[in-house]
mmCIF file of C-alpha atoms in Angstrom:
data_model
loop_
_atom_site.group_PDB
_atom_site.id
_atom_site.type_symbol
_atom_site.label_atom_id
_atom_site.label_comp_id
_atom_site.label_asym_id
_atom_site.label_seq_id
_atom_site.Cartn_x
_atom_site.Cartn_y
_atom_site.Cartn_z
ATOM 1 C CA SER A 1 -0.023 -46.228 -50.981
ATOM 2 C CA TYR A 2 -0.944 -49.878 -50.665
ATOM 3 C CA ALA A 3 -0.295 -50.430 -54.325
ATOM 4 C CA THR A 4 2.928 -48.334 -54.427
ATOM 5 C CA ARG A 5 4.461 -50.241 -51.596
ATOM 6 C CA ARG A 6 3.746 -53.591 -53.271
ATOM 7 C CA ASN A 7 4.421 -52.391 -56.787
ATOM 8 C CA VAL A 8 1.102 -53.645 -58.056
ATOM 9 C CA GLY A 9 -1.325 -51.936 -60.521
ATOM 10 C CA ARG A 10 -4.498 -50.295 -59.238
ATOM 11 C CA MET A 11 -7.963 -51.442 -60.515
ATOM 12 C CA TYR A 12 -10.939 -49.445 -59.592
ATOM 13 C CA CYS A 13 -14.607 -50.717 -59.818
ATOM 14 C CA PRO A 14 -17.055 -47.804 -60.076
ATOM 15 C CA ALA A 15 -20.441 -48.604 -58.882
ATOM 16 C CA LYS A 16 -23.290 -48.769 -61.456
ATOM 17 C CA ASP A 17 -26.119 -46.308 -60.394
ATOM 18 C CA LYS A 18 -29.434 -46.229 -62.130
ATOM 19 C CA PRO A 19 -32.355 -43.867 -61.092
ATOM 20 C CA THR A 20 -35.815 -45.269 -60.958
ATOM 21 C CA SER A 21 -38.459 -43.986 -63.385
ATOM 22 C CA ASP A 22 -40.214 -42.261 -60.512
ATOM 23 C CA ALA A 23 -37.042 -40.274 -59.743
ATOM 24 C CA LEU A 24 -36.497 -39.410 -63.339
ATOM 25 C CA ARG A 25 -40.051 -38.159 -63.616
ATOM 26 C CA GLU A 26 -39.317 -35.762 -60.688
ATOM 27 C CA ARG A 27 -35.972 -34.826 -61.785
ATOM 28 C CA PRO A 28 -35.100 -35.579 -65.509
ATOM 29 C CA ASP A 29 -31.502 -34.187 -64.950
ATOM 30 C CA LEU A 30 -30.439 -36.937 -62.537
ATOM 31 C CA PRO A 31 -28.378 -38.956 -65.096
ATOM 32 C CA SER A 32 -26.063 -35.916 -65.540
ATOM 33 C CA GLN A 33 -25.247 -36.093 -61.747
ATOM 34 C CA LYS A 34 -24.132 -39.781 -61.545
ATOM 35 C CA ILE A 35 -20.395 -39.034 -61.195
ATOM 36 C CA SER A 36 -21.112 -36.921 -57.975
ATOM 37 C CA TRP A 37 -22.986 -39.837 -56.506
ATOM 38 C CA LEU A 38 -19.701 -41.949 -56.479
ATOM 39 C CA ASN A 39 -18.363 -39.561 -53.868
ATOM 40 C CA ARG A 40 -21.116 -40.181 -51.418
ATOM 41 C CA HIS A 41 -20.428 -41.944 -48.254
ATOM 42 C CA ASP A 42 -21.363 -45.554 -48.398
ATOM 43 C CA ARG A 43 -23.721 -45.164 -45.450
ATOM 44 C CA GLU A 44 -25.768 -42.832 -47.744
ATOM 45 C CA SER A 45 -25.813 -45.185 -50.691
ATOM 46 C CA GLY A 46 -26.922 -48.591 -49.529
ATOM 47 C CA ASP A 47 -23.625 -49.507 -47.671
ATOM 48 C CA LEU A 48 -21.944 -49.909 -51.219
ATOM 49 C CA TYR A 49 -18.953 -47.963 -52.107
ATOM 50 C CA GLY A 50 -19.065 -45.600 -55.053
ATOM 51 C CA ILE A 51 -15.524 -46.560 -56.273
ATOM 52 C CA LEU A 52 -13.896 -49.706 -54.842
ATOM 53 C CA PRO A 53 -10.162 -50.210 -55.327
ATOM 54 C CA LEU A 54 -9.225 -53.769 -56.181
ATOM 55 C CA MET A 55 -5.746 -55.277 -55.910
ATOM 56 C CA LYS A 56 -4.481 -58.737 -55.223
ATOM 57 C CA GLY A 57 -3.667 -59.055 -51.519
ATOM 58 C CA LEU A 58 -5.592 -56.042 -50.484
ATOM 59 C CA PRO A 59 -7.152 -56.447 -47.071
ATOM 60 C CA VAL A 60 -10.950 -55.854 -47.449
ATOM 61 C CA ALA A 61 -13.831 -55.942 -44.964
ATOM 62 C CA MET A 62 -17.413 -57.148 -45.600
ATOM 63 C CA THR A 63 -20.010 -54.323 -45.759
ATOM 64 C CA ASP A 64 -22.845 -56.676 -45.108
ATOM 65 C CA HIS A 65 -23.673 -60.116 -43.634
ATOM 66 C CA ILE A 66 -23.016 -62.699 -46.387
ATOM 67 C CA ASP A 67 -22.788 -66.123 -44.788
ATOM 68 C CA ARG A 68 -24.093 -66.615 -41.231
ATOM 69 C CA SER A 69 -23.286 -70.407 -41.083
ATOM 70 C CA ASP A 70 -21.439 -71.443 -37.915
ATOM 71 C CA ASP A 71 -18.303 -72.515 -39.731
ATOM 72 C CA LYS A 72 -17.827 -69.403 -41.987
ATOM 73 C CA ARG A 73 -19.451 -66.469 -40.194
ATOM 74 C CA ILE A 74 -18.727 -63.968 -43.063
ATOM 75 C CA LEU A 75 -20.430 -60.972 -41.396
ATOM 76 C CA ARG A 76 -20.274 -57.206 -41.651
ATOM 77 C CA GLY A 77 -16.779 -56.102 -40.767
ATOM 78 C CA ARG A 78 -15.016 -59.514 -41.241
ATOM 79 C CA VAL A 79 -11.687 -58.903 -42.910
ATOM 80 C CA GLY A 80 -10.056 -61.031 -45.554
ATOM 81 C CA THR A 81 -7.836 -60.443 -48.429
ATOM 82 C CA VAL A 82 -8.493 -60.259 -52.121
ATOM 83 C CA ASP A 83 -7.135 -63.622 -53.784
ATOM 84 C CA SER A 84 -8.394 -63.193 -57.287
ATOM 85 C CA TRP A 85 -11.334 -62.193 -59.471
ATOM 86 C CA VAL A 86 -13.188 -62.842 -62.774
ATOM 87 C CA LEU A 87 -13.675 -59.833 -64.894
ATOM 88 C CA ALA A 88 -16.823 -59.458 -67.195
ATOM 89 C CA ASP A 89 -16.375 -61.256 -70.458
ATOM 90 C CA ASP A 90 -16.785 -58.069 -72.561
ATOM 91 C CA GLU A 91 -14.453 -55.798 -70.131
ATOM 92 C CA GLN A 92 -12.772 -53.354 -72.503
ATOM 93 C CA SER A 93 -10.640 -51.336 -70.112
ATOM 94 C CA VAL A 94 -6.908 -51.494 -70.027
ATOM 95 C CA PHE A 95 -4.023 -50.415 -67.602
ATOM 96 C CA GLU A 96 -2.687 -46.917 -68.146
ATOM 97 C CA ASN A 97 -0.044 -45.742 -65.804
ATOM 98 C CA SER A 98 -0.501 -48.686 -63.568
ATOM 99 C CA LYS A 99 -4.298 -47.761 -63.154
ATOM 100 C CA ARG A 100 -7.299 -49.422 -64.673
ATOM 101 C CA ILE A 101 -10.926 -48.206 -64.226
ATOM 102 C CA LEU A 102 -13.299 -51.159 -65.053
ATOM 103 C CA LYS A 103 -16.196 -50.422 -67.341
ATOM 104 C CA LYS A 104 -18.136 -53.318 -65.863
ATOM 105 C CA LEU A 105 -18.071 -54.772 -62.417
ATOM 106 C CA PRO A 106 -16.247 -58.028 -61.962
ATOM 107 C CA LYS A 107 -18.413 -61.216 -62.116
ATOM 108 C CA VAL A 108 -16.867 -62.347 -58.935
ATOM 109 C CA VAL A 109 -14.112 -61.460 -56.392
ATOM 110 C CA TYR A 110 -12.559 -64.298 -54.429
ATOM 111 C CA VAL A 111 -11.594 -63.384 -50.836
ATOM 112 C CA GLN A 112 -9.282 -65.410 -48.706
ATOM 113 C CA PHE A 113 -10.420 -65.589 -44.967
ATOM 114 C CA THR A 114 -8.025 -66.713 -42.247
ATOM 115 C CA GLU A 115 -8.374 -68.166 -38.690
ATOM 116 C CA ASP A 116 -8.231 -65.949 -35.688
ATOM 117 C CA ASP A 117 -4.406 -65.929 -35.872
ATOM 118 C CA GLY A 118 -4.514 -63.988 -39.139
ATOM 119 C CA LYS A 119 -2.249 -66.330 -41.009
ATOM 120 C CA THR A 120 -3.803 -69.734 -41.239
ATOM 121 C CA PRO A 121 -6.439 -70.062 -43.957
ATOM 122 C CA CYS A 122 -9.849 -71.079 -42.689
ATOM 123 C CA LYS A 123 -10.514 -74.822 -43.056
ATOM 124 C CA TRP A 124 -13.839 -74.701 -44.675
ATOM 125 C CA GLN A 125 -14.016 -75.016 -48.425
ATOM 126 C CA ILE A 126 -16.634 -73.877 -50.939
ATOM 127 C CA PRO A 127 -17.509 -76.507 -53.625
ATOM 128 C CA GLY A 128 -15.870 -75.490 -56.892
ATOM 129 C CA ILE A 129 -13.178 -73.425 -55.339
ATOM 130 C CA GLU A 130 -9.852 -74.931 -54.937
ATOM 131 C CA LYS A 131 -8.346 -73.192 -51.988
ATOM 132 C CA PRO A 132 -9.734 -73.573 -48.506
ATOM 133 C CA GLY A 133 -11.059 -70.369 -46.818
ATOM 134 C CA VAL A 134 -11.832 -68.578 -50.135
ATOM 135 C CA TYR A 135 -15.234 -67.177 -50.581
ATOM 136 C CA ALA A 136 -16.761 -65.844 -53.861
ATOM 137 C CA ILE A 137 -18.272 -62.277 -53.486
ATOM 138 C CA VAL A 138 -20.526 -61.208 -56.300
ATOM 139 C CA PRO A 139 -21.961 -57.721 -57.115
ATOM 140 C CA VAL A 140 -25.391 -56.993 -55.437
ATOM 141 C CA ARG A 141 -28.009 -54.372 -56.035
ATOM 142 C CA LYS A 142 -29.312 -52.028 -53.258
ATOM 143 C CA GLU A 143 -31.559 -49.059 -53.389
ATOM 144 C CA TRP A 144 -31.037 -45.702 -51.676
ATOM 145 C CA HIS A 145 -32.564 -42.190 -51.839
ATOM 146 C CA LEU A 146 -30.797 -38.933 -52.962
ATOM 147 C CA ASP A 147 -33.459 -37.038 -50.973
ATOM 148 C CA LYS A 148 -33.378 -39.206 -47.828
ATOM 149 C CA GLY A 149 -34.174 -36.161 -45.611
ATOM 150 C CA ARG A 150 -37.651 -35.549 -47.199
ATOM 151 C CA ASN A 151 -40.893 -36.691 -45.620
ATOM 152 C CA TYR A 152 -41.568 -38.779 -48.759
ATOM 153 C CA PRO A 153 -38.411 -39.448 -50.574
ATOM 154 C CA VAL A 154 -38.831 -40.106 -54.281
ATOM 155 C CA LEU A 155 -35.396 -39.869 -55.823
ATOM 156 C CA LYS A 156 -34.571 -43.633 -55.473
ATOM 157 C CA ILE A 157 -31.321 -44.811 -56.977
ATOM 158 C CA ARG A 158 -30.460 -48.537 -57.514
ATOM 159 C CA ARG A 159 -26.712 -49.219 -56.974
ATOM 160 C CA ARG A 160 -24.757 -52.477 -58.189
ATOM 161 C CA GLN A 161 -21.414 -52.975 -56.450
ATOM 162 C CA LEU A 162 -19.540 -55.538 -54.511
ATOM 163 C CA ARG A 163 -20.152 -55.700 -50.745
ATOM 164 C CA LEU A 164 -16.395 -54.938 -49.858
ATOM 165 C CA THR A 165 -14.475 -51.987 -48.392
ATOM 166 C CA PRO A 166 -10.769 -51.565 -48.182
ATOM 167 C CA ALA A 167 -9.509 -52.584 -44.681
ATOM 168 C CA VAL A 168 -6.103 -50.864 -44.528
ATOM 169 C CA ALA A 169 -7.252 -48.818 -41.570
ATOM 170 C CA MET A 170 -9.845 -49.188 -38.936
ATOM 171 C CA THR A 171 -11.492 -47.155 -36.302
ATOM 172 C CA ALA A 172 -11.672 -48.192 -32.552
ATOM 173 C CA HIS A 173 -15.394 -48.547 -32.907
ATOM 174 C CA ALA A 174 -15.194 -50.884 -35.882
ATOM 175 C CA ALA A 175 -12.438 -52.861 -34.038
ATOM 176 C CA GLN A 176 -14.828 -53.711 -31.326
#
Protein backbone atom coordinates (compact mmCIF):
# COMPACT_ATOMS: atom_id res chain seq x y z
CA SER A 1 0.00 0.00 0.00
CA TYR A 2 2.97 2.34 0.60
CA ALA A 3 4.01 2.11 -3.07
CA THR A 4 0.45 2.51 -4.33
CA ARG A 5 -0.20 5.65 -2.24
CA ARG A 6 3.02 7.24 -3.54
CA ASN A 7 2.73 5.89 -7.07
CA VAL A 8 6.22 4.35 -7.05
CA GLY A 9 7.41 1.00 -8.37
CA ARG A 10 8.13 -1.82 -5.95
CA MET A 11 11.49 -3.49 -5.96
CA TYR A 12 12.08 -6.70 -4.02
CA CYS A 13 15.42 -7.99 -2.75
CA PRO A 14 15.24 -11.76 -2.11
CA ALA A 15 17.83 -13.05 0.33
CA LYS A 16 20.60 -15.25 -1.03
CA ASP A 17 20.58 -18.54 0.90
CA LYS A 18 23.19 -21.25 0.61
CA PRO A 19 23.25 -24.52 2.60
CA THR A 20 26.61 -25.61 4.00
CA SER A 21 28.30 -28.78 2.76
CA ASP A 22 27.47 -30.53 6.07
CA ALA A 23 23.80 -29.68 5.59
CA LEU A 24 23.86 -31.00 2.01
CA ARG A 25 25.44 -34.28 3.17
CA GLU A 26 22.63 -34.69 5.69
CA ARG A 27 19.85 -33.61 3.28
CA PRO A 28 20.84 -33.48 -0.42
CA ASP A 29 17.34 -32.17 -1.31
CA LEU A 30 17.84 -28.85 0.54
CA PRO A 31 18.41 -26.63 -2.53
CA SER A 32 14.91 -27.50 -3.78
CA GLN A 33 13.44 -25.97 -0.61
CA LYS A 34 15.11 -22.55 -0.88
CA ILE A 35 11.92 -20.73 -1.90
CA SER A 36 10.14 -21.83 1.29
CA TRP A 37 12.98 -20.41 3.42
CA LEU A 38 12.16 -16.92 2.19
CA ASN A 39 8.84 -17.12 4.11
CA ARG A 40 10.53 -17.81 7.44
CA HIS A 41 10.35 -15.18 10.15
CA ASP A 42 13.51 -13.08 10.30
CA ARG A 43 14.08 -14.21 13.92
CA GLU A 44 14.46 -17.78 12.61
CA SER A 45 16.88 -16.82 9.84
CA GLY A 46 19.69 -14.75 11.30
CA ASP A 47 17.57 -11.58 11.75
CA LEU A 48 17.62 -11.08 7.99
CA TYR A 49 14.44 -10.83 5.93
CA GLY A 50 13.72 -13.41 3.24
CA ILE A 51 12.33 -10.78 0.87
CA LEU A 52 12.94 -7.10 1.52
CA PRO A 53 10.84 -4.48 -0.32
CA LEU A 54 12.82 -1.47 -1.46
CA MET A 55 11.40 1.91 -2.52
CA LYS A 56 12.69 5.47 -2.30
CA GLY A 57 11.31 7.14 0.80
CA LEU A 58 10.33 3.83 2.45
CA PRO A 59 10.73 4.01 6.24
CA VAL A 60 13.12 1.25 7.32
CA ALA A 61 14.41 0.05 10.68
CA MET A 62 17.80 -1.47 11.34
CA THR A 63 17.73 -5.17 12.27
CA ASP A 64 21.18 -5.05 13.90
CA HIS A 65 23.61 -2.63 15.52
CA ILE A 66 25.64 -1.06 12.72
CA ASP A 67 27.40 1.99 14.18
CA ARG A 68 27.58 2.47 17.94
CA SER A 69 29.53 5.74 17.80
CA ASP A 70 28.15 8.50 20.04
CA ASP A 71 27.25 10.82 17.17
CA LYS A 72 25.48 8.25 14.94
CA ARG A 73 24.04 5.51 17.18
CA ILE A 74 22.66 3.42 14.32
CA LEU A 75 21.38 0.57 16.45
CA ARG A 76 18.79 -2.17 16.09
CA GLY A 77 15.36 -0.57 15.73
CA ARG A 78 16.63 2.85 14.59
CA VAL A 79 14.36 4.16 11.85
CA GLY A 80 15.44 6.01 8.71
CA THR A 81 14.19 6.33 5.15
CA VAL A 82 15.59 4.83 1.96
CA ASP A 83 17.38 7.61 0.08
CA SER A 84 18.89 5.68 -2.85
CA TRP A 85 20.82 2.53 -3.76
CA VAL A 86 23.43 1.13 -6.12
CA LEU A 87 22.46 -2.06 -7.93
CA ALA A 88 24.91 -4.82 -8.85
CA ASP A 89 26.75 -4.12 -12.11
CA ASP A 90 25.31 -7.22 -13.76
CA GLU A 91 21.70 -6.85 -12.50
CA GLN A 92 19.42 -8.16 -15.26
CA SER A 93 15.94 -7.68 -13.77
CA VAL A 94 13.44 -5.16 -15.15
CA PHE A 95 10.19 -3.56 -13.97
CA GLU A 96 7.05 -5.45 -14.99
CA ASN A 97 3.68 -4.06 -13.84
CA SER A 98 5.45 -1.67 -11.43
CA LYS A 99 7.32 -4.57 -9.77
CA ARG A 100 10.92 -5.66 -10.01
CA ILE A 101 12.46 -8.71 -8.35
CA LEU A 102 16.21 -8.29 -8.17
CA LYS A 103 18.39 -11.22 -9.22
CA LYS A 104 21.33 -9.84 -7.17
CA LEU A 105 21.40 -7.89 -3.93
CA PRO A 106 22.16 -4.18 -4.25
CA LYS A 107 25.78 -3.25 -3.58
CA VAL A 108 24.60 -0.62 -1.10
CA VAL A 109 21.43 1.06 0.12
CA TYR A 110 21.72 4.64 1.38
CA VAL A 111 19.48 5.38 4.35
CA GLN A 112 18.69 8.94 5.55
CA PHE A 113 18.53 9.35 9.33
CA THR A 114 16.94 12.32 11.09
CA GLU A 115 17.22 14.03 14.46
CA ASP A 116 14.67 13.27 17.18
CA ASP A 117 12.15 15.67 15.59
CA GLY A 118 11.86 13.24 12.65
CA LYS A 119 12.36 15.98 10.06
CA THR A 120 15.82 17.51 10.40
CA PRO A 121 18.59 15.39 8.82
CA CYS A 122 21.30 14.31 11.24
CA LYS A 123 24.31 16.63 11.22
CA TRP A 124 27.00 13.94 10.93
CA GLN A 125 28.35 13.15 7.51
CA ILE A 126 30.13 10.09 6.13
CA PRO A 127 33.19 10.81 3.94
CA GLY A 128 32.31 10.23 0.28
CA ILE A 129 28.56 10.73 0.81
CA GLU A 130 27.27 14.17 -0.14
CA LYS A 131 24.20 14.41 2.11
CA PRO A 132 24.47 14.75 5.89
CA GLY A 133 22.73 12.01 7.89
CA VAL A 134 22.95 9.41 5.10
CA TYR A 135 24.53 6.05 5.97
CA ALA A 136 25.54 3.26 3.57
CA ILE A 137 24.01 -0.13 4.40
CA VAL A 138 25.67 -3.09 2.68
CA PRO A 139 24.56 -6.74 2.54
CA VAL A 140 25.89 -9.03 5.27
CA ARG A 141 26.12 -12.79 5.69
CA LYS A 142 24.67 -14.55 8.72
CA GLU A 143 24.19 -18.21 9.55
CA TRP A 144 21.09 -19.94 10.87
CA HIS A 145 19.83 -23.53 11.24
CA LEU A 146 16.78 -25.14 9.66
CA ASP A 147 16.80 -27.73 12.44
CA LYS A 148 17.29 -25.27 15.33
CA GLY A 149 15.20 -27.42 17.70
CA ARG A 150 17.50 -30.46 17.50
CA ASN A 151 20.10 -31.19 20.17
CA TYR A 152 22.85 -30.99 17.56
CA PRO A 153 21.65 -28.88 14.61
CA VAL A 154 23.47 -29.60 11.34
CA LEU A 155 21.29 -27.99 8.67
CA LYS A 156 23.19 -24.70 8.62
CA ILE A 157 22.22 -22.07 6.05
CA ARG A 158 24.22 -18.97 5.14
CA ARG A 159 22.03 -16.00 4.23
CA ARG A 160 23.10 -12.74 2.54
CA GLN A 161 20.76 -9.79 2.89
CA LEU A 162 20.55 -6.15 3.96
CA ARG A 163 20.09 -5.46 7.67
CA LEU A 164 16.84 -3.56 7.10
CA THR A 165 13.15 -4.11 7.70
CA PRO A 166 10.18 -2.02 6.55
CA ALA A 167 9.13 0.35 9.36
CA VAL A 168 5.61 1.27 8.27
CA ALA A 169 4.12 -0.24 11.45
CA MET A 170 5.56 -0.92 14.88
CA THR A 171 4.51 -2.89 17.93
CA ALA A 172 4.28 -1.19 21.33
CA HIS A 173 7.16 -3.37 22.50
CA ALA A 174 9.43 -2.24 19.65
CA ALA A 175 8.48 1.41 20.20
CA GLN A 176 9.82 1.24 23.76
